[in-house]
mmCIF file of C-alpha atoms in Angstrom:
data_model
loop_
_atom_site.group_PDB
_atom_site.id
_atom_site.type_symbol
_atom_site.label_atom_id
_atom_site.label_comp_id
_atom_site.label_asym_id
_atom_site.label_seq_id
_atom_site.Cartn_x
_atom_site.Cartn_y
_atom_site.Cartn_z
ATOM 1 C CA MET A 690 0.003 0.140 -0.027
ATOM 2 C CA ILE A 691 1.351 3.314 -1.068
ATOM 3 C CA LYS A 692 1.166 5.981 1.519
ATOM 4 C CA ASN A 693 -0.384 9.557 0.895
ATOM 5 C CA ASN A 694 2.843 11.386 1.608
ATOM 6 C CA ASP A 695 5.075 9.142 -0.809
ATOM 7 C CA PRO A 696 7.254 11.286 -3.040
ATOM 8 C CA LEU A 697 7.076 8.715 -5.907
ATOM 9 C CA ALA A 698 3.521 8.394 -5.753
ATOM 10 C CA LEU A 699 2.835 12.202 -5.578
ATOM 11 C CA LYS A 700 5.416 12.472 -8.725
ATOM 12 C CA ARG A 701 3.562 9.930 -10.716
ATOM 13 C CA ARG A 702 0.281 11.234 -9.881
ATOM 14 C CA THR A 703 1.305 14.637 -10.701
ATOM 15 C CA THR A 704 2.934 13.821 -14.026
ATOM 16 C CA ILE A 705 -0.086 11.822 -15.255
ATOM 17 C CA GLY A 706 -2.311 14.822 -14.411
ATOM 18 C CA ASN A 707 0.029 17.056 -16.439
ATOM 19 C CA ILE A 708 -0.227 14.622 -19.194
ATOM 20 C CA ILE A 709 -4.084 14.623 -19.201
ATOM 21 C CA PHE A 710 -4.290 18.159 -18.791
ATOM 22 C CA ASP A 711 -1.862 18.959 -21.742
ATOM 23 C CA ALA A 712 -3.700 16.575 -23.971
ATOM 24 C CA ILE A 713 -7.322 18.147 -23.276
ATOM 25 C CA ILE A 714 -5.460 21.722 -23.721
ATOM 26 C CA TYR A 715 -3.942 20.380 -27.289
ATOM 27 C CA ILE A 716 -7.035 18.722 -28.479
ATOM 28 C CA THR A 717 -9.198 22.041 -27.742
ATOM 29 C CA LEU A 718 -6.667 24.018 -29.589
ATOM 30 C CA ALA A 719 -6.590 21.841 -32.746
ATOM 31 C CA PHE A 720 -10.323 22.031 -32.835
ATOM 32 C CA VAL A 721 -10.192 25.820 -32.632
ATOM 33 C CA VAL A 722 -7.491 25.784 -35.333
ATOM 34 C CA VAL A 723 -9.209 23.603 -37.635
ATOM 35 C CA VAL A 724 -12.879 25.679 -36.831
ATOM 36 C CA THR A 725 -11.195 28.804 -37.782
ATOM 37 C CA VAL A 726 -9.036 27.806 -40.773
ATOM 38 C CA TYR A 727 -11.502 25.431 -42.402
ATOM 39 C CA PRO A 728 -13.993 27.966 -43.822
ATOM 40 C CA PHE A 729 -11.144 29.769 -45.508
ATOM 41 C CA TRP A 730 -9.471 26.936 -46.724
ATOM 42 C CA ASN A 731 -12.687 25.435 -48.097
ATOM 43 C CA THR A 732 -13.030 29.170 -50.068
ATOM 44 C CA ILE A 733 -9.599 28.569 -51.572
ATOM 45 C CA ALA A 734 -10.597 25.066 -52.683
ATOM 46 C CA ILE A 735 -13.749 26.246 -54.135
ATOM 47 C CA SER A 736 -12.034 29.121 -55.884
ATOM 48 C CA LEU A 737 -9.716 26.592 -57.570
ATOM 49 C CA ASN A 738 -12.601 24.291 -58.911
ATOM 50 C CA GLU A 739 -14.329 24.354 -62.181
ATOM 51 C CA GLY A 740 -17.121 26.604 -61.877
ATOM 52 C CA LEU A 741 -20.094 24.350 -63.077
ATOM 53 C CA ASP A 742 -18.694 21.512 -61.041
ATOM 54 C CA ALA A 743 -18.653 23.691 -57.904
ATOM 55 C CA LEU A 744 -22.481 24.189 -58.339
ATOM 56 C CA LYS A 745 -22.863 20.470 -57.108
ATOM 57 C CA GLY A 746 -21.581 21.026 -53.985
ATOM 58 C CA GLY A 747 -19.637 18.639 -51.835
ATOM 59 C CA ILE A 748 -16.513 20.269 -52.173
ATOM 60 C CA LYS A 749 -14.185 20.220 -48.582
ATOM 61 C CA LEU A 750 -10.844 20.237 -48.437
ATOM 62 C CA PHE A 751 -9.564 20.091 -52.118
ATOM 63 C CA PRO A 752 -10.740 20.853 -55.431
ATOM 64 C CA ARG A 753 -12.705 18.002 -57.435
ATOM 65 C CA GLN A 754 -11.597 19.610 -60.781
ATOM 66 C CA PHE A 755 -8.540 22.015 -60.518
ATOM 67 C CA THR A 756 -8.196 25.142 -62.415
ATOM 68 C CA TRP A 757 -6.859 28.735 -62.564
ATOM 69 C CA ARG A 758 -9.873 30.037 -64.889
ATOM 70 C CA ASN A 759 -11.774 31.763 -62.094
ATOM 71 C CA TYR A 760 -8.694 33.959 -61.263
ATOM 72 C CA GLN A 761 -8.114 34.496 -64.948
ATOM 73 C CA ASN A 762 -11.353 35.722 -65.510
ATOM 74 C CA LEU A 763 -11.430 38.224 -62.974
ATOM 75 C CA PHE A 764 -8.015 39.562 -63.877
ATOM 76 C CA LYS A 765 -9.088 39.858 -67.362
ATOM 77 C CA THR A 766 -12.003 42.289 -66.003
ATOM 78 C CA ASP A 767 -10.139 45.900 -65.745
ATOM 79 C CA ARG A 768 -12.892 46.806 -63.207
ATOM 80 C CA ILE A 769 -11.000 44.638 -60.721
ATOM 81 C CA VAL A 770 -7.745 45.588 -61.507
ATOM 82 C CA HIS A 771 -8.289 49.121 -60.964
ATOM 83 C CA ALA A 772 -10.209 48.812 -57.876
ATOM 84 C CA GLY A 773 -7.579 46.681 -56.419
ATOM 85 C CA LEU A 774 -5.049 49.324 -57.388
ATOM 86 C CA ILE A 775 -7.586 52.101 -55.739
ATOM 87 C CA SER A 776 -7.627 50.019 -52.428
ATOM 88 C CA VAL A 777 -3.866 49.438 -52.453
ATOM 89 C CA THR A 778 -3.196 53.136 -52.669
ATOM 90 C CA ARG A 779 -6.041 54.131 -50.212
ATOM 91 C CA THR A 780 -4.804 51.633 -47.663
ATOM 92 C CA VAL A 781 -1.255 52.881 -48.083
ATOM 93 C CA LEU A 782 -1.850 56.635 -47.744
ATOM 94 C CA GLN A 783 -4.634 56.518 -45.033
ATOM 95 C CA THR A 784 -2.263 54.471 -42.937
ATOM 96 C CA VAL A 785 0.939 56.301 -43.060
ATOM 97 C CA LEU A 786 -1.233 59.752 -42.820
ATOM 98 C CA SER A 787 -3.457 58.197 -39.905
ATOM 99 C CA VAL A 788 -0.796 57.023 -37.903
ATOM 100 C CA PHE A 789 1.061 60.097 -38.302
ATOM 101 C CA CYS A 790 -1.716 62.392 -37.264
ATOM 102 C CA THR A 791 -2.999 60.154 -34.591
ATOM 103 C CA THR A 792 0.402 59.775 -32.976
ATOM 104 C CA THR A 793 1.405 63.143 -33.398
ATOM 105 C CA LEU A 794 -1.809 64.218 -31.454
ATOM 106 C CA ALA A 795 -1.248 61.641 -28.886
ATOM 107 C CA TYR A 796 2.091 62.682 -27.906
ATOM 108 C CA ALA A 797 1.003 66.282 -27.847
ATOM 109 C CA LEU A 798 -1.930 65.709 -25.354
ATOM 110 C CA SER A 799 0.119 63.314 -23.248
ATOM 111 C CA ARG A 800 2.087 66.265 -22.336
ATOM 112 C CA LYS A 801 1.662 67.102 -18.571
ATOM 113 C CA GLU A 802 2.364 71.091 -19.677
ATOM 114 C CA PHE A 803 -0.048 71.391 -22.066
ATOM 115 C CA VAL A 804 -3.074 73.328 -20.520
ATOM 116 C CA LEU A 805 -5.889 72.307 -22.945
ATOM 117 C CA LYS A 806 -4.459 68.705 -22.307
ATOM 118 C CA LYS A 807 -7.978 67.694 -20.255
ATOM 119 C CA PRO A 808 -10.379 69.534 -22.396
ATOM 120 C CA LEU A 809 -9.190 68.569 -25.663
ATOM 121 C CA THR A 810 -8.917 64.830 -24.539
ATOM 122 C CA THR A 811 -12.276 64.788 -23.172
ATOM 123 C CA LEU A 812 -13.875 66.205 -26.350
ATOM 124 C CA LEU A 813 -11.988 63.612 -28.315
ATOM 125 C CA VAL A 814 -13.742 60.904 -26.010
ATOM 126 C CA ILE A 815 -17.057 62.106 -26.205
ATOM 127 C CA SER A 816 -16.856 61.904 -29.863
ATOM 128 C CA MET A 817 -16.348 58.490 -29.494
ATOM 129 C CA TYR A 818 -19.819 57.761 -27.790
ATOM 130 C CA VAL A 819 -21.744 60.812 -29.431
ATOM 131 C CA ASN A 820 -21.947 60.365 -33.489
ATOM 132 C CA ALA A 821 -23.808 63.317 -35.518
ATOM 133 C CA GLY A 822 -25.354 60.473 -37.457
ATOM 134 C CA LEU A 823 -24.880 59.729 -41.274
ATOM 135 C CA ILE A 824 -27.113 62.354 -42.832
ATOM 136 C CA PRO A 825 -25.127 65.351 -41.213
ATOM 137 C CA GLY A 826 -21.930 63.543 -42.039
ATOM 138 C CA TYR A 827 -22.567 63.406 -45.460
ATOM 139 C CA MET A 828 -23.757 67.030 -45.478
ATOM 140 C CA LEU A 829 -20.328 67.975 -44.116
ATOM 141 C CA ILE A 830 -18.510 65.795 -46.598
ATOM 142 C CA LYS A 831 -20.417 67.582 -49.195
ATOM 143 C CA LYS A 832 -19.517 71.102 -47.964
ATOM 144 C CA LEU A 833 -15.781 70.548 -47.763
ATOM 145 C CA HIS A 834 -16.496 69.450 -51.458
ATOM 146 C CA LEU A 835 -14.938 65.841 -51.139
ATOM 147 C CA LEU A 836 -17.754 63.876 -52.968
ATOM 148 C CA GLY A 837 -16.736 61.874 -55.722
ATOM 149 C CA LYS A 838 -13.042 62.876 -54.999
ATOM 150 C CA TYR A 839 -10.087 60.607 -53.933
ATOM 151 C CA ALA A 840 -9.678 62.656 -50.985
ATOM 152 C CA VAL A 841 -12.875 61.159 -49.246
ATOM 153 C CA TYR A 842 -10.895 58.213 -48.345
ATOM 154 C CA ILE A 843 -8.292 59.988 -46.570
ATOM 155 C CA VAL A 844 -9.274 63.469 -44.955
ATOM 156 C CA PRO A 845 -11.821 61.867 -42.540
ATOM 157 C CA CYS A 846 -9.694 59.086 -41.484
ATOM 158 C CA LEU A 847 -6.429 61.192 -40.416
ATOM 159 C CA VAL A 848 -7.385 60.693 -36.630
ATOM 160 C CA ASP A 849 -8.961 57.797 -34.943
ATOM 161 C CA VAL A 850 -9.945 58.315 -31.167
ATOM 162 C CA PHE A 851 -9.645 54.950 -30.603
ATOM 163 C CA ASN A 852 -5.835 54.601 -31.596
ATOM 164 C CA PHE A 853 -5.251 57.872 -30.073
ATOM 165 C CA ILE A 854 -5.848 56.490 -26.921
ATOM 166 C CA LEU A 855 -3.883 53.585 -27.372
ATOM 167 C CA VAL A 856 -0.953 55.488 -28.577
ATOM 168 C CA ARG A 857 -1.405 58.132 -25.747
ATOM 169 C CA THR A 858 -1.485 55.190 -23.043
ATOM 170 C CA TYR A 859 1.765 53.914 -24.470
ATOM 171 C CA ILE A 860 3.412 56.892 -24.372
ATOM 172 C CA ASN A 861 2.348 57.900 -20.798
ATOM 173 C CA GLY A 862 4.222 54.679 -19.607
ATOM 174 C CA LEU A 863 7.310 55.816 -21.162
ATOM 175 C CA PRO A 864 10.084 57.420 -18.630
ATOM 176 C CA ASP A 865 9.690 61.484 -18.338
ATOM 177 C CA SER A 866 13.645 60.947 -18.263
ATOM 178 C CA PHE A 867 13.717 60.581 -22.056
ATOM 179 C CA VAL A 868 12.126 63.890 -22.692
ATOM 180 C CA GLU A 869 14.062 65.573 -19.885
ATOM 181 C CA SER A 870 17.406 64.647 -21.233
ATOM 182 C CA ALA A 871 16.520 65.563 -24.657
ATOM 183 C CA ARG A 872 15.306 69.001 -23.692
ATOM 184 C CA ILE A 873 18.253 69.715 -21.803
ATOM 185 C CA ASP A 874 20.384 68.765 -24.905
ATOM 186 C CA GLY A 875 18.502 71.689 -26.851
ATOM 187 C CA ALA A 876 16.207 69.239 -28.799
ATOM 188 C CA ASN A 877 12.763 70.672 -29.804
ATOM 189 C CA GLU A 878 9.363 69.079 -29.352
ATOM 190 C CA PHE A 879 9.031 67.596 -32.764
ATOM 191 C CA ARG A 880 12.889 66.493 -32.978
ATOM 192 C CA ILE A 881 12.007 64.666 -29.367
ATOM 193 C CA PHE A 882 8.946 62.978 -31.073
ATOM 194 C CA VAL A 883 10.623 61.692 -34.033
ATOM 195 C CA GLN A 884 13.957 60.948 -32.822
ATOM 196 C CA ILE A 885 13.360 59.636 -29.102
ATOM 197 C CA ILE A 886 9.498 59.027 -28.598
ATOM 198 C CA TRP A 887 8.800 57.443 -32.106
ATOM 199 C CA PRO A 888 11.277 54.723 -31.754
ATOM 200 C CA LEU A 889 10.104 53.657 -28.390
ATOM 201 C CA ILE A 890 6.418 53.229 -29.239
ATOM 202 C CA VAL A 891 7.014 51.008 -32.258
ATOM 203 C CA PRO A 892 5.155 48.185 -30.726
ATOM 204 C CA SER A 893 1.885 50.667 -30.410
ATOM 205 C CA ILE A 894 2.406 52.077 -34.159
ATOM 206 C CA ALA A 895 2.515 48.513 -35.419
ATOM 207 C CA MET A 896 -0.604 47.514 -33.733
ATOM 208 C CA VAL A 897 -2.133 50.977 -34.868
ATOM 209 C CA SER A 898 -1.119 50.785 -38.390
ATOM 210 C CA LEU A 899 -2.425 47.078 -38.849
ATOM 211 C CA PHE A 900 -5.994 48.292 -37.195
ATOM 212 C CA THR A 901 -5.800 51.441 -39.693
ATOM 213 C CA ALA A 902 -4.487 49.256 -42.871
ATOM 214 C CA VAL A 903 -7.313 46.398 -42.106
ATOM 215 C CA ASN A 904 -10.208 48.908 -41.947
ATOM 216 C CA ALA A 905 -8.941 50.729 -44.813
ATOM 217 C CA TRP A 906 -8.752 47.624 -47.027
ATOM 218 C CA ASN A 907 -12.181 46.180 -45.757
ATOM 219 C CA SER A 908 -14.241 49.639 -46.292
ATOM 220 C CA TRP A 909 -16.808 50.019 -48.870
ATOM 221 C CA PHE A 910 -19.526 51.769 -47.304
ATOM 222 C CA ASP A 911 -17.847 55.302 -47.755
ATOM 223 C CA THR A 912 -17.291 54.311 -51.424
ATOM 224 C CA TYR A 913 -21.154 53.413 -51.668
ATOM 225 C CA LEU A 914 -22.099 57.016 -49.993
ATOM 226 C CA TYR A 915 -19.554 59.259 -51.555
ATOM 227 C CA CYS A 916 -18.278 57.541 -54.735
ATOM 228 C CA SER A 917 -20.605 55.299 -56.030
ATOM 229 C CA ASP A 918 -21.505 57.286 -59.245
ATOM 230 C CA LYS A 919 -17.684 57.498 -60.059
ATOM 231 C CA PRO A 920 -16.220 54.071 -61.410
ATOM 232 C CA LYS A 921 -12.694 55.418 -61.342
ATOM 233 C CA LEU A 922 -13.053 55.448 -57.599
ATOM 234 C CA HIS A 923 -14.557 52.208 -56.728
ATOM 235 C CA SER A 924 -12.652 50.295 -54.183
ATOM 236 C CA LEU A 925 -12.116 46.452 -54.523
ATOM 237 C CA GLN A 926 -14.348 45.623 -51.653
ATOM 238 C CA TYR A 927 -17.156 47.928 -53.203
ATOM 239 C CA VAL A 928 -16.493 46.115 -56.352
ATOM 240 C CA LEU A 929 -16.950 42.834 -54.393
ATOM 241 C CA MET A 930 -20.004 43.920 -52.714
ATOM 242 C CA SER A 931 -21.507 44.566 -56.288
ATOM 243 C CA ILE A 932 -20.594 41.295 -57.695
ATOM 244 C CA LEU A 933 -21.729 39.383 -54.550
ATOM 245 C CA GLN A 934 -25.066 41.006 -55.039
ATOM 246 C CA ALA A 935 -25.176 40.139 -58.592
ATOM 247 C CA SER A 936 -24.421 36.530 -58.005
ATOM 248 C CA GLN A 937 -27.162 36.260 -55.566
ATOM 249 C CA ASN A 938 -29.427 37.860 -57.977
ATOM 250 C CA GLN A 939 -28.104 35.222 -60.504
ATOM 251 C CA SER A 940 -28.567 32.465 -57.926
ATOM 252 C CA ALA A 941 -32.038 33.377 -57.373
ATOM 253 C CA ASN A 942 -33.139 32.626 -61.002
ATOM 254 C CA ALA A 943 -33.813 29.164 -61.575
ATOM 255 C CA ALA A 944 -32.541 29.189 -65.335
ATOM 256 C CA ASP A 945 -29.341 30.211 -64.854
ATOM 257 C CA ALA A 946 -28.159 26.445 -63.947
ATOM 258 C CA ASN A 947 -30.088 25.313 -67.040
ATOM 259 C CA SER A 948 -28.453 27.800 -69.170
ATOM 260 C CA MET A 949 -24.762 26.880 -67.683
ATOM 261 C CA ALA A 950 -25.458 23.314 -68.369
ATOM 262 C CA VAL A 951 -26.085 24.042 -71.977
ATOM 263 C CA ALA A 952 -22.984 26.241 -72.240
ATOM 264 C CA ALA A 953 -20.999 23.455 -70.973
ATOM 265 C CA ALA A 954 -22.276 21.122 -73.517
ATOM 266 C CA SER A 955 -21.391 23.206 -76.033
ATOM 267 C CA GLY A 956 -18.046 23.804 -74.741
ATOM 268 C CA SER A 957 -18.852 27.586 -74.118
ATOM 269 C CA SER A 958 -16.157 29.412 -71.631
ATOM 270 C CA ARG A 959 -19.246 30.597 -70.013
ATOM 271 C CA ALA A 960 -19.753 27.417 -67.951
ATOM 272 C CA SER A 961 -16.585 28.214 -66.136
ATOM 273 C CA VAL A 962 -17.824 31.244 -64.613
ATOM 274 C CA THR A 963 -20.411 30.738 -61.951
ATOM 275 C CA PRO A 964 -21.498 32.841 -58.729
ATOM 276 C CA ILE A 965 -20.121 30.705 -55.916
ATOM 277 C CA SER A 966 -16.633 30.292 -57.830
ATOM 278 C CA THR A 967 -16.495 33.937 -58.720
ATOM 279 C CA ARG A 968 -17.300 35.017 -55.261
ATOM 280 C CA SER A 969 -14.685 32.502 -53.522
ATOM 281 C CA ALA A 970 -11.924 33.555 -55.845
ATOM 282 C CA ILE A 971 -12.661 37.389 -55.063
ATOM 283 C CA THR A 972 -12.872 36.336 -51.251
ATOM 284 C CA VAL A 973 -9.244 35.084 -51.607
ATOM 285 C CA ILE A 974 -7.971 38.168 -53.320
ATOM 286 C CA ALA A 975 -9.078 40.366 -50.955
ATOM 287 C CA THR A 976 -8.355 38.444 -47.525
ATOM 288 C CA LEU A 977 -4.892 37.536 -48.820
ATOM 289 C CA PRO A 978 -2.966 41.095 -48.279
ATOM 290 C CA ILE A 979 -4.152 41.165 -44.816
ATOM 291 C CA LEU A 980 -2.851 37.503 -44.234
ATOM 292 C CA VAL A 981 0.534 38.505 -45.632
ATOM 293 C CA VAL A 982 1.118 41.689 -43.550
ATOM 294 C CA TYR A 983 -0.465 40.409 -40.415
ATOM 295 C CA PRO A 984 2.908 38.189 -39.398
ATOM 296 C CA LEU A 985 5.200 41.021 -40.364
ATOM 297 C CA VAL A 986 3.898 43.403 -37.385
ATOM 298 C CA GLN A 987 2.398 40.531 -35.144
ATOM 299 C CA LYS A 988 6.439 40.336 -33.573
ATOM 300 C CA TYR A 989 6.068 44.001 -32.528
ATOM 301 C CA PHE A 990 2.758 43.893 -30.176
ATOM 302 C CA VAL A 991 4.816 42.437 -27.332
ATOM 303 C CA VAL A 992 8.132 44.005 -27.891
ATOM 304 C CA GLY A 993 9.265 46.880 -25.847
ATOM 305 C CA MET A 994 12.310 49.049 -26.647
ATOM 306 C CA THR A 995 12.409 50.980 -23.029
ATOM 307 C CA ILE A 996 14.102 48.525 -21.275
ATOM 308 C CA GLY A 997 17.778 49.941 -20.608
ATOM 309 C CA GLY A 998 17.221 52.915 -22.299
ATOM 310 C CA VAL A 999 17.695 54.896 -18.937
ATOM 311 C CA LYS A 1000 19.056 54.139 -15.742
ATOM 312 C CA GLU A 1001 17.264 55.600 -12.610
#
């Protein structure tokens, strides 16, 4: 009989308990990964499958009839290519300008000697909870003469209050010795911000940049409101939304499947273009840039650069 205080028995029970606990954790995480990844993987499989065959359903992990034709048909359309260019330039410009303006404002309102620090911060926070509404916002854009212009994608998004709070909180956590030492050396505020503060808040800048880029890339409603009558300013997400609506209208018509089947029997290329395959291909194209960018900035989320900077 093994005593309760036997260290070997206690160690054995602890080891077995740890193994069971780890197994449960790994199984749970594996299930979460599968549930998270499967929808996107299935979308890729459908986008790489022949359009008419995809209408039959039953595609899970791999395409039954592999083809690149769905992507080729998309890139043959000038509308898709131009819209993608608009989305890329918009995302880059909005991210760069918004991050610079937001971080600059956060630094200014983080200074203790700034007299208007509290009232301006309160005003910005109130704007997060009190919104004028859609119609006043539209009238403001109209009075600023931004309707139907590329600047409507950039100007209203120069400062994001939520990102401002994140950056200001990060700056407030920095030692005041950095700024005081730079002022003693004769540096002005702009130089302090660019050469001292900016390198120290890289993790928060990376996080804010990712949030801004994702919002800019996925945005389509502003195009619908302000630039719907300007095809040259249509973003990729707006075009995607339009194609999704068109595909839903097509799928509602029962005669489409019969017409596609007739086209397939006659060898027409129209058989390779179906709503479900086109929708899947566009979804992959719209999502891929975010999947590529995210791993590049993820490492900055938990990296601090102030350790060892100043010895108190």
